[in-house]
Short mmCIF file of C-alpha atoms in Angstrom, two decimals:
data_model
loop_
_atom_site.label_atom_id
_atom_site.label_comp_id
_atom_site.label_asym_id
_atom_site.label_seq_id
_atom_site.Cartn_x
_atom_site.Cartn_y
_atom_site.Cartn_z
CA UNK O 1 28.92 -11.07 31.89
CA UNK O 2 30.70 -13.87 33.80
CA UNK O 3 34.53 -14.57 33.34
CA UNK O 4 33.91 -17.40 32.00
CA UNK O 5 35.30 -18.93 28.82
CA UNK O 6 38.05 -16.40 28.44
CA UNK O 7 39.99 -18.76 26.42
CA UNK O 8 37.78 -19.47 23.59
CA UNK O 9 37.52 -16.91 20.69
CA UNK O 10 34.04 -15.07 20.88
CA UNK O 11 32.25 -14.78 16.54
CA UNK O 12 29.24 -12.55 15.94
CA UNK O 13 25.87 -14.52 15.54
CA UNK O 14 23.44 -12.75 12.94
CA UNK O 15 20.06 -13.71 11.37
CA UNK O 16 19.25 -13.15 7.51
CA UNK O 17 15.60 -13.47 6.45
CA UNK O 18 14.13 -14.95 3.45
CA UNK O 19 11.15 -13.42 2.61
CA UNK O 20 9.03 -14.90 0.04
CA UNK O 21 6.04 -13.58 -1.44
CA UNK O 22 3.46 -14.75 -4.48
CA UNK O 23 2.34 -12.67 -7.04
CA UNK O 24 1.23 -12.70 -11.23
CA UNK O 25 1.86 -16.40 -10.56
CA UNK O 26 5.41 -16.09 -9.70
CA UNK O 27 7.23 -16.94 -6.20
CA UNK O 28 9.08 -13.76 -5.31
CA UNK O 29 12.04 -13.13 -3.16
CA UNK O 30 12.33 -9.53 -0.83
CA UNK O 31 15.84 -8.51 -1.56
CA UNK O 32 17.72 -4.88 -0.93
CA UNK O 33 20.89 -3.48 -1.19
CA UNK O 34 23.81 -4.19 1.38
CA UNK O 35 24.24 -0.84 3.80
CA UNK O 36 27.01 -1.53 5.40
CA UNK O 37 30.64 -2.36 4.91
CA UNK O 38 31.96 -5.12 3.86
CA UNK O 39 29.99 -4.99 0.41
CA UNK O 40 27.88 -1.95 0.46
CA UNK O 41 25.53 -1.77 -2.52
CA UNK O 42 25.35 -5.67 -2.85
CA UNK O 43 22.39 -7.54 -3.68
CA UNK O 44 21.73 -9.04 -0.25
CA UNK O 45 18.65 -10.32 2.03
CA UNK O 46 17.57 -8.40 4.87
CA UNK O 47 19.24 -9.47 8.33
CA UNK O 48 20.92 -8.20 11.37
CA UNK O 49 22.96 -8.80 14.55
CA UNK O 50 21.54 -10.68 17.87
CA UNK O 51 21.61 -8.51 20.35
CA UNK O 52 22.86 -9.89 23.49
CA UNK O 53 19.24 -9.85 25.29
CA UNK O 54 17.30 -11.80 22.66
CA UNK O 55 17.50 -15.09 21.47
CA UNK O 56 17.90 -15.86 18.06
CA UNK O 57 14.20 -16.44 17.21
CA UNK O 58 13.16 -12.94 18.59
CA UNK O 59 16.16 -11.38 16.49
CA UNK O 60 14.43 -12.80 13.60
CA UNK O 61 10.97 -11.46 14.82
CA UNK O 62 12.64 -7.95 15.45
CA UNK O 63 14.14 -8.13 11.95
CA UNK O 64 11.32 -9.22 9.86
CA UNK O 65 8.92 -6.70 12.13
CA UNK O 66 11.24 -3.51 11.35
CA UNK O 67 11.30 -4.52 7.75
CA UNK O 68 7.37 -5.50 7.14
CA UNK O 69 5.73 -3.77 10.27
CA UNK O 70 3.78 -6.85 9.92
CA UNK O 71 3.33 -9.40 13.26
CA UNK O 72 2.51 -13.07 13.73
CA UNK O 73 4.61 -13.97 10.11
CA UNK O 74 4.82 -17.66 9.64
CA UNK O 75 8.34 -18.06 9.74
CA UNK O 76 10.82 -21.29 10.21
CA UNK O 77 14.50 -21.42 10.76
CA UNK O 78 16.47 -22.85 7.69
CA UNK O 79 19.62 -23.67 9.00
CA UNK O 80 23.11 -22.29 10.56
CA UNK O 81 25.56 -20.56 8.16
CA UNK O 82 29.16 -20.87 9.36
CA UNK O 83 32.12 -20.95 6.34
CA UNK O 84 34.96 -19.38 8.32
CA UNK O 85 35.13 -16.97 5.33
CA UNK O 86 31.90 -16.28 4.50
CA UNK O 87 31.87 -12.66 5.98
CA UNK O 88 35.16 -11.08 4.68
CA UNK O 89 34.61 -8.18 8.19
CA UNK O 90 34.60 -10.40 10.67
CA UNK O 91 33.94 -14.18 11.58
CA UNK O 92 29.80 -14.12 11.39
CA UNK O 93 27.74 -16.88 12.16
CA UNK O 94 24.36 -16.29 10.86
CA UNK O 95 21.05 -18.68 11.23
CA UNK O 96 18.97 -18.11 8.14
CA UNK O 97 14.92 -17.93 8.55
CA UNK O 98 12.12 -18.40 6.03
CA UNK O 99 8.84 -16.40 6.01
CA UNK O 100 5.71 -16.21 3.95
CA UNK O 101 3.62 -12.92 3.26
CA UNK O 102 1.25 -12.02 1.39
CA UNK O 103 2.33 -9.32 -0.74
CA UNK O 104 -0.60 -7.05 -0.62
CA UNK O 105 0.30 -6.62 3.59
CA UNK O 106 3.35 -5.25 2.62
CA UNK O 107 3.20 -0.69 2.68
CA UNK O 108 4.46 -0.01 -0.50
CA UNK O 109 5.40 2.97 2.06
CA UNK O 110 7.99 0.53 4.07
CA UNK O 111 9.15 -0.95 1.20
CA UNK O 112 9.90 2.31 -0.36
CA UNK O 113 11.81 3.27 3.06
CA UNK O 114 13.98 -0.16 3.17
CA UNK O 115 15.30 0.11 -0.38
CA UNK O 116 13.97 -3.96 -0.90
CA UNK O 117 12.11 -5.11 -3.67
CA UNK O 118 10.48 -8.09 -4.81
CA UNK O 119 12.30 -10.75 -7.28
CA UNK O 120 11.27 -13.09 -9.26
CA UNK O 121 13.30 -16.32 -7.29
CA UNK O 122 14.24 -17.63 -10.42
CA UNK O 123 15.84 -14.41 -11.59
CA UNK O 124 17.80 -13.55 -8.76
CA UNK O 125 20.99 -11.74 -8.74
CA UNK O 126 24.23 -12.66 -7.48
CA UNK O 127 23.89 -11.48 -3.70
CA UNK O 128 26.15 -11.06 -0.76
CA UNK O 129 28.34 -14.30 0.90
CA UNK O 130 25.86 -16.92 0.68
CA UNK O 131 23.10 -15.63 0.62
CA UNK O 132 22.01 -16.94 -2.49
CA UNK O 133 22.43 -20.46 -0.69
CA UNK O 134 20.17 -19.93 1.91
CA UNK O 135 17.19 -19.40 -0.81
CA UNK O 136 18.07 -22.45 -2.49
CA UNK O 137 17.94 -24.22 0.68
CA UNK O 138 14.69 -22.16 1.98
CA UNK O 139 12.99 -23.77 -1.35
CA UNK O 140 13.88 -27.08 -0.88
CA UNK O 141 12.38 -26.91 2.65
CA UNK O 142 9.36 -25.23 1.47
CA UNK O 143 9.21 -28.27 -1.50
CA UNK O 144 9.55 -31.29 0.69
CA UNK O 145 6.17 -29.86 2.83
CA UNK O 146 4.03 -27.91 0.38
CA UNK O 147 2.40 -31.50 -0.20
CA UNK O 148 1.70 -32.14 3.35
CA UNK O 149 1.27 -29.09 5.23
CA UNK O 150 -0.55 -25.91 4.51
CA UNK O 151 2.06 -23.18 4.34
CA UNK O 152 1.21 -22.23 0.92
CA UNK O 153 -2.06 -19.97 2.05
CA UNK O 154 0.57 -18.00 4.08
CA UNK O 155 1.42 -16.67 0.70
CA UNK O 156 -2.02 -16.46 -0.44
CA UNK O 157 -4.97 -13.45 -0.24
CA UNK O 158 -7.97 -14.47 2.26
CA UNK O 159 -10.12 -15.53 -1.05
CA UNK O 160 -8.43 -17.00 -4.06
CA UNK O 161 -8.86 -18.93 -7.66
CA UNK O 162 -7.95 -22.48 -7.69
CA UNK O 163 -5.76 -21.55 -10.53
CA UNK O 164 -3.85 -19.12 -7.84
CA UNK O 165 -3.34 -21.72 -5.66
CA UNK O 166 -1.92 -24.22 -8.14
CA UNK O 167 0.39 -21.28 -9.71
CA UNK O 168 2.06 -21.25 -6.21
CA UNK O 169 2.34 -24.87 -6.14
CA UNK O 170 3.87 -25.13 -9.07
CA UNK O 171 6.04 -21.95 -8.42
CA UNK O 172 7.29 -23.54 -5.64
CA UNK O 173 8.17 -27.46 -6.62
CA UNK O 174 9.41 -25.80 -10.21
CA UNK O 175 7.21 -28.24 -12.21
CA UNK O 176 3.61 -28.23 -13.57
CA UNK O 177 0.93 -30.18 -12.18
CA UNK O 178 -2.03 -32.33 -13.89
CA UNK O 179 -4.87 -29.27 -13.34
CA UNK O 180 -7.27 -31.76 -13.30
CA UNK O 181 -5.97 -34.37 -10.96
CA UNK O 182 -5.12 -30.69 -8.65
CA UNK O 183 -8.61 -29.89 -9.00
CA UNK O 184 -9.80 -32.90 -7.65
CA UNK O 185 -7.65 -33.32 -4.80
CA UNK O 186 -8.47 -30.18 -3.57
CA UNK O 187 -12.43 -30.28 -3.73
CA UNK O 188 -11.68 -33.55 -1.53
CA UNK O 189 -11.11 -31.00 1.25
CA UNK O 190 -13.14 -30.20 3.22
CA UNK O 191 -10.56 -26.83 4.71
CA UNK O 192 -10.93 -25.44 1.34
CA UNK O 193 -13.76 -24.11 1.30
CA UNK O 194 -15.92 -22.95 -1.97
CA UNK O 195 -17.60 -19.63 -1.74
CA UNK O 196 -20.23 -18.08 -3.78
CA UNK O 197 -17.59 -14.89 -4.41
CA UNK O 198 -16.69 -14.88 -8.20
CA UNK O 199 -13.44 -13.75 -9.26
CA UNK O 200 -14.16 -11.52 -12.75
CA UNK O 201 -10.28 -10.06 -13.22
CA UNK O 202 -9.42 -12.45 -15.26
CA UNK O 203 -12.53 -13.33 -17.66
CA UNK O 204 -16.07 -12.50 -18.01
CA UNK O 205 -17.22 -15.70 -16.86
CA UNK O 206 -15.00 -15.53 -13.67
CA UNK O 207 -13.84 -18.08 -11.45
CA UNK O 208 -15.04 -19.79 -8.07
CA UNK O 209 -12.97 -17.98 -5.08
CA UNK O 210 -12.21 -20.20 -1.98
CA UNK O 211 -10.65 -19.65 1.16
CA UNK O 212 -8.83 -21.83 3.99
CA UNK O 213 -10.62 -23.00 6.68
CA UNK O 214 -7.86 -23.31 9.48
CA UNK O 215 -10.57 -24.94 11.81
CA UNK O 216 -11.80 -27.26 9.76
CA UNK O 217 -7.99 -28.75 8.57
CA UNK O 218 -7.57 -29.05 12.89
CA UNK O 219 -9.73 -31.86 12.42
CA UNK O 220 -7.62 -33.39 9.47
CA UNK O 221 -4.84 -35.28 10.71
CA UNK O 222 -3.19 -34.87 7.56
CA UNK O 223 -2.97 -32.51 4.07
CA UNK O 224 -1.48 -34.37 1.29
CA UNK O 225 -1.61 -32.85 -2.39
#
């Protein structure tokens, strides 16, 4: 480290992941409980310190990989978090990051070992500083671009129902959709692709599964629900 800057005071920079996940037709939220002082055994997200040879997007990575073991997560920074009082230990700056799993990637086995479970977003507890805040805001940014970009088969298995896929839509914007005008916006792409799989879990009839064709939407210059 250089001398430099001696005179200005020096704050600790941390990340805090929001990790959502979609199952039984809710959007779900991977929370724990706080292990460290100030406010051990509080509701929190999952986070941790930069270190001083990473930048803040590989913190993130190293964060969400120690808690999922999972790699390549679609993730996108939500904002910076910076009340002078929002960490009653020290002064912590801390840039918030979304990601989307599916659910069925996660080890029971890690999740087991972190202490975290999965939460119903609209159900959430009170949780440490603001954390609570940066969902809210994660949601809004996942509601102003579910409608034109395809994040939402991030949260999705490989082959799903229709009726999945508008559950998370509507789990996500908080409102129902028109299933019929949903249907037929979606059989008007061509990146969601119809297979002859039939889903039988849910009646004896079944249901059409389909899948996402991330090829196919590279020669879409837009995706608009």
């Amino acid at each position: 480290m250089t001398g430099f800057y001696q005179e200005y005071s020096k704050f600790l920079v941390a990340v805090d992941c929001i990790i959502f996940g979609f199952d039984e037709g809710e959007l779900r939220v991977l929370i724990g409980k706080r292990k460290l002082n100030p406010g051990s055994g509080q509701r929190s997200l999952y986070g941790g310190f930069v270190r001083e040879d990473e930048s803040i997007d590989a913190a993130a990575n190293r964060v969400l990989y120690e808690l999922t073991g999972l790699d390549n997560i679609f993730m996108r920074q939500v904002g910076a978090f910076g009340n002078v009082n929002r960490d009653p230990g020290e002064r912590v700056i801390s840039v918030a990051y979304y990601a989307l799993i599916n659910v069925n990637d996660y080890s029971p086995e890690l999740q087991e070992k972190h202490g975290v479970e999965w939460v119903n977003i609209d159900h959430l507890p009170k949780m440490y500083s603001d954390h609570n805040l940066m969902v809210n805001q994660a949601r809004k940014m996942m509601r102003e671009v579910i409608s034109s970009e395809p994040i939402s088969f991030n949260l999705l298995p490989e082959y799903f129902t229709l009726t999945q896929l508008q559950r998370l839509y509507e789990a996500v914007c908080g409102e129902e959709v028109d299933k019929r005008n949903f249907r037929k916006r979606i059989k008007e792409m061509s990146f969601i692709e119809k297979t002859d799989m039939i889903d039988k879990t849910s009646s004896k009839r079944g249901a059409s599964l389909y899948r996402y064709n991330e090829k196919a939407f590279g020669k879409h210059s837009c995706f608009k629900l």
